[in-house]
Each structure stands twice: as structure tokens, then as C-alpha cells.
CSV table of N, CA and C in Angstrom, one decimal:
chain,number,residue,atom,x,y,z
A,13,MET,N,-181.4,171.5,-33.0
A,13,MET,CA,-180.9,170.1,-32.7
A,13,MET,C,-180.2,170.2,-31.3
A,14,TYR,N,-180.5,169.2,-30.5
A,14,TYR,CA,-179.9,169.2,-29.1
A,14,TYR,C,-178.8,168.1,-29.1
A,15,GLN,N,-177.6,168.5,-28.6
A,15,GLN,CA,-176.5,167.6,-28.4
A,15,GLN,C,-175.9,167.7,-27.0
A,16,GLU,N,-175.7,166.6,-26.4
A,16,GLU,CA,-175.0,166.6,-25.1
A,16,GLU,C,-173.5,166.5,-25.3
A,17,ALA,N,-172.8,167.2,-24.4
A,17,ALA,CA,-171.4,167.2,-24.4
A,17,ALA,C,-170.8,167.4,-23.0
A,18,THR,N,-169.6,167.1,-22.9
A,18,THR,CA,-168.9,167.4,-21.6
A,18,THR,C,-167.7,168.3,-21.8
A,19,VAL,N,-167.3,168.9,-20.7
A,19,VAL,CA,-166.1,169.7,-20.6
A,19,VAL,C,-165.5,169.3,-19.3
A,20,CYS,N,-164.2,168.9,-19.3
A,20,CYS,CA,-163.5,168.5,-18.1
A,20,CYS,C,-162.4,169.5,-17.8
A,21,HIS,N,-162.6,170.2,-16.6
A,21,HIS,CA,-161.6,171.2,-16.2
A,21,HIS,C,-160.7,170.5,-15.2
A,22,LEU,N,-159.4,170.2,-15.6
A,22,LEU,CA,-158.5,169.5,-14.8
A,22,LEU,C,-157.7,170.4,-13.9
A,23,LEU,N,-157.7,170.2,-12.6
A,23,LEU,CA,-157.1,171.1,-11.6
A,23,LEU,C,-155.8,170.4,-11.1
A,24,ARG,N,-154.9,171.3,-10.7
A,24,ARG,CA,-153.7,170.8,-10.0
A,24,ARG,C,-153.4,171.8,-8.9
A,25,GLY,N,-153.0,171.3,-7.7
A,25,GLY,CA,-152.7,172.2,-6.6
A,25,GLY,C,-154.0,172.5,-5.8
A,26,GLU,N,-153.8,173.3,-4.8
A,26,GLU,CA,-154.9,173.7,-3.9
A,26,GLU,C,-154.9,175.1,-3.5
A,27,GLY,N,-156.0,175.6,-3.1
A,27,GLY,CA,-156.1,177.0,-2.6
A,27,GLY,C,-155.7,178.0,-3.7
A,28,SER,N,-155.0,179.0,-3.3
A,28,SER,CA,-154.6,180.1,-4.3
A,28,SER,C,-153.6,179.6,-5.3
A,29,GLY,N,-153.0,178.4,-5.0
A,29,GLY,CA,-152.0,177.9,-6.0
A,29,GLY,C,-152.6,176.9,-7.0
A,30,THR,N,-154.0,176.8,-7.0
A,30,THR,CA,-154.6,175.9,-7.9
A,30,THR,C,-154.5,176.4,-9.4
A,31,LYS,N,-154.1,175.5,-10.3
A,31,LYS,CA,-154.0,175.8,-11.7
A,31,LYS,C,-155.0,174.9,-12.4
A,32,ILE,N,-155.5,175.5,-13.6
A,32,ILE,CA,-156.5,174.8,-14.4
A,32,ILE,C,-155.9,174.6,-15.8
A,33,LEU,N,-156.1,173.4,-16.4
A,33,LEU,CA,-155.6,173.2,-17.7
A,33,LEU,C,-156.6,173.6,-18.8
A,34,LEU,N,-156.2,174.6,-19.6
A,34,LEU,CA,-157.1,175.1,-20.7
A,34,LEU,C,-156.3,175.0,-22.0
A,35,GLY,N,-157.1,174.9,-23.1
A,35,GLY,CA,-156.5,174.9,-24.4
A,35,GLY,C,-157.4,175.6,-25.4
A,36,ARG,N,-156.9,176.1,-26.5
A,36,ARG,CA,-157.8,176.8,-27.5
A,36,ARG,C,-158.5,175.7,-28.3
A,37,ARG,N,-159.8,175.9,-28.5
A,37,ARG,CA,-160.7,175.0,-29.2
A,37,ARG,C,-160.3,175.1,-30.7
A,38,GLU,N,-160.2,174.0,-31.4
A,38,GLU,CA,-159.9,174.0,-32.8
A,38,GLU,C,-161.1,173.6,-33.7
A,39,SER,N,-162.2,173.2,-33.0
A,39,SER,CA,-163.3,172.8,-33.8
A,39,SER,C,-164.1,174.1,-34.3
A,40,THR,N,-165.1,173.9,-35.1
A,40,THR,CA,-165.8,175.0,-35.6
A,40,THR,C,-166.7,175.6,-34.5
A,41,PHE,N,-167.1,174.8,-33.5
A,41,PHE,CA,-167.9,175.4,-32.5
A,41,PHE,C,-167.0,176.1,-31.5
A,42,CYS,N,-167.2,177.4,-31.4
A,42,CYS,CA,-166.4,178.3,-30.5
A,42,CYS,C,-164.9,178.2,-30.8
A,43,HIS,N,-164.6,178.2,-32.1
A,43,HIS,CA,-163.2,178.1,-32.5
A,43,HIS,C,-162.3,179.2,-31.8
A,44,GLY,N,-161.2,178.8,-31.3
A,44,GLY,CA,-160.3,179.8,-30.7
A,44,GLY,C,-160.5,180.1,-29.2
A,45,VAL,N,-161.7,179.7,-28.7
A,45,VAL,CA,-162.0,180.0,-27.3
A,45,VAL,C,-161.2,179.0,-26.3
A,46,LEU,N,-160.8,179.6,-25.2
A,46,LEU,CA,-160.1,178.7,-24.2
A,46,LEU,C,-161.1,177.9,-23.4
A,47,ASN,N,-160.8,176.6,-23.3
A,47,ASN,CA,-161.7,175.7,-22.5
A,47,ASN,C,-161.0,174.5,-22.2
A,48,GLY,N,-161.6,173.6,-21.4
A,48,GLY,CA,-161.0,172.3,-21.0
A,48,GLY,C,-161.3,171.3,-22.1
A,49,PRO,N,-160.7,170.2,-22.1
A,49,PRO,CA,-161.0,169.1,-23.0
A,49,PRO,C,-162.4,168.6,-22.8
A,50,GLY,N,-163.0,168.2,-23.9
A,50,GLY,CA,-164.4,167.7,-23.8
A,50,GLY,C,-165.0,167.5,-25.2
A,51,GLY,N,-166.2,167.1,-25.3
A,51,GLY,CA,-166.9,166.9,-26.6
A,51,GLY,C,-168.2,166.1,-26.4
A,52,ARG,N,-168.7,165.7,-27.5
A,52,ARG,CA,-170.0,165.1,-27.6
A,52,ARG,C,-170.0,163.7,-27.1
A,53,PHE,N,-171.2,163.3,-26.6
A,53,PHE,CA,-171.4,161.9,-26.1
A,53,PHE,C,-171.4,161.0,-27.3
A,54,ASN,N,-170.9,159.8,-27.1
A,54,ASN,CA,-171.1,158.7,-28.0
A,54,ASN,C,-172.4,158.0,-27.6
A,55,GLU,N,-173.0,157.3,-28.5
A,55,GLU,CA,-174.3,156.6,-28.2
A,55,GLU,C,-174.1,155.7,-27.0
A,56,GLY,N,-175.0,155.8,-26.0
A,56,GLY,CA,-175.0,155.0,-24.8
A,56,GLY,C,-174.0,155.3,-23.7
A,57,GLU,N,-173.3,156.4,-23.9
A,57,GLU,CA,-172.2,156.8,-23.0
A,57,GLU,C,-172.7,157.6,-21.9
A,58,THR,N,-172.2,157.4,-20.7
A,58,THR,CA,-172.5,158.3,-19.6
A,58,THR,C,-171.7,159.5,-19.6
A,59,ALA,N,-172.0,160.5,-18.8
A,59,ALA,CA,-171.2,161.8,-18.7
A,59,ALA,C,-169.8,161.5,-18.3
A,60,LEU,N,-169.6,160.6,-17.3
A,60,LEU,CA,-168.3,160.3,-16.8
A,60,LEU,C,-167.5,159.6,-17.9
A,61,GLU,N,-168.1,158.6,-18.6
A,61,GLU,CA,-167.4,157.9,-19.6
A,61,GLU,C,-167.0,158.9,-20.7
A,62,CYS,N,-167.9,159.8,-21.1
A,62,CYS,CA,-167.6,160.8,-22.1
A,62,CYS,C,-166.4,161.7,-21.7
A,63,ALA,N,-166.5,162.2,-20.5
A,63,ALA,CA,-165.4,163.1,-20.0
A,63,ALA,C,-164.1,162.4,-20.1
A,64,CYS,N,-164.0,161.2,-19.5
A,64,CYS,CA,-162.7,160.4,-19.5
A,64,CYS,C,-162.2,160.1,-20.9
A,65,ARG,N,-163.1,159.7,-21.8
A,65,ARG,CA,-162.7,159.4,-23.2
A,65,ARG,C,-162.2,160.6,-23.9
A,66,GLU,N,-162.9,161.8,-23.7
A,66,GLU,CA,-162.5,163.0,-24.4
A,66,GLU,C,-161.1,163.5,-23.9
A,67,VAL,N,-160.9,163.4,-22.6
A,67,VAL,CA,-159.6,163.8,-22.1
A,67,VAL,C,-158.5,162.9,-22.7
A,68,SER,N,-158.8,161.6,-22.7
A,68,SER,CA,-157.8,160.7,-23.3
A,68,SER,C,-157.5,161.0,-24.7
A,69,GLU,N,-158.6,161.2,-25.5
A,69,GLU,CA,-158.4,161.5,-27.0
A,69,GLU,C,-157.7,162.8,-27.2
A,70,GLU,N,-158.1,163.8,-26.5
A,70,GLU,CA,-157.6,165.2,-26.8
A,70,GLU,C,-156.2,165.5,-26.2
A,71,ILE,N,-155.9,165.0,-25.0
A,71,ILE,CA,-154.6,165.4,-24.4
A,71,ILE,C,-153.8,164.2,-23.9
A,72,ASP,N,-154.3,163.0,-24.2
A,72,ASP,CA,-153.6,161.7,-23.9
A,72,ASP,C,-153.3,161.6,-22.4
A,73,VAL,N,-154.3,161.9,-21.6
A,73,VAL,CA,-154.2,161.8,-20.1
A,73,VAL,C,-155.3,160.8,-19.7
A,74,ILE,N,-155.0,159.8,-18.9
A,74,ILE,CA,-156.0,158.9,-18.4
A,74,ILE,C,-156.6,159.5,-17.1
A,75,VAL,N,-157.9,159.6,-17.0
A,75,VAL,CA,-158.6,160.2,-15.8
A,75,VAL,C,-159.3,159.1,-15.1
A,76,ASP,N,-159.1,159.0,-13.8
A,76,ASP,CA,-159.9,158.1,-13.0
A,76,ASP,C,-161.3,158.7,-12.8
A,77,PRO,N,-162.3,158.0,-13.2
A,77,PRO,CA,-163.7,158.6,-13.1
A,77,PRO,C,-164.1,158.9,-11.7
A,78,THR,N,-163.6,158.2,-10.7
A,78,THR,CA,-163.9,158.5,-9.3
A,78,THR,C,-163.3,159.8,-8.8
A,79,SER,N,-162.4,160.3,-9.6
A,79,SER,CA,-161.8,161.6,-9.2
A,79,SER,C,-162.5,162.8,-9.7
A,80,LEU,N,-163.6,162.6,-10.6
A,80,LEU,CA,-164.3,163.7,-11.2
A,80,LEU,C,-165.5,164.0,-10.4
A,81,SER,N,-165.9,165.3,-10.4
A,81,SER,CA,-167.1,165.8,-9.7
A,81,SER,C,-167.9,166.7,-10.7
A,82,HIS,N,-169.2,166.6,-10.6
A,82,HIS,CA,-170.0,167.4,-11.5
A,82,HIS,C,-170.2,168.8,-10.8
A,83,TYR,N,-169.9,169.9,-11.5
A,83,TYR,CA,-170.0,171.2,-10.9
A,83,TYR,C,-171.1,172.0,-11.5
A,84,ALA,N,-171.4,171.8,-12.8
A,84,ALA,CA,-172.4,172.7,-13.4
A,84,ALA,C,-172.9,172.1,-14.7
A,85,SER,N,-174.1,172.5,-15.0
A,85,SER,CA,-174.7,172.2,-16.3
A,85,SER,C,-175.1,173.5,-17.0
A,86,ALA,N,-175.0,173.5,-18.3
A,86,ALA,CA,-175.3,174.7,-19.0
A,86,ALA,C,-175.9,174.4,-20.4
A,87,ASP,N,-176.8,175.2,-20.8
A,87,ASP,CA,-177.4,175.1,-22.2
A,87,ASP,C,-176.7,176.2,-23.1
A,88,PHE,N,-176.2,175.8,-24.2
A,88,PHE,CA,-175.6,176.7,-25.1
A,88,PHE,C,-176.4,176.7,-26.4
A,89,PHE,N,-176.6,177.8,-27.0
A,89,PHE,CA,-177.3,177.9,-28.3
A,89,PHE,C,-176.4,178.5,-29.3
A,90,HIS,N,-176.2,177.7,-30.4
A,90,HIS,CA,-175.2,178.1,-31.4
A,90,HIS,C,-175.9,178.0,-32.8
A,91,PRO,N,-175.8,179.0,-33.6
A,91,PRO,CA,-176.5,178.9,-34.9
A,91,PRO,C,-176.0,177.8,-35.8
């Protein structure tokens, strides 16, 4: 089964002082792994909409979609 999902890595600062917000996953997929907030798309949702919604739901932060940039895509295979 194929599922699309997003991960949003929130950054603060610049250069060598840049910090990234990570948390331990609590879901069954990759439980305990450090990662940014994110999750599966809702029906009809764009990647930007999904990323903003997931950040809001998981850490109660409102993200301006114009501040986001796409950096990578990856395929994960999980039994």
C-alpha cells in the first residue's frame, strides 16, 4: 500500500547557530525515532496544506505556507 505523508523540519537561526525542532515519534510507524512533525495527507490535500495542518495538530504552531520550501522526497518501505 502506498501512502503520501509530509515531514516539516522547523528551523530557527542561521548558519552554524541554526537549530532544528525534533520530537520522538509516538505512532507505530518508526516509534521512538526523532523526526519533525508530519503525517499522512487528508483526501484532496496538497503537500503544503498537509504540512501546515500536521504542525498545527502536533505542536500547536501555525506555519505560514509561503515560508516552507521543499527540500527532498523519499520512499520508505515498512512491513
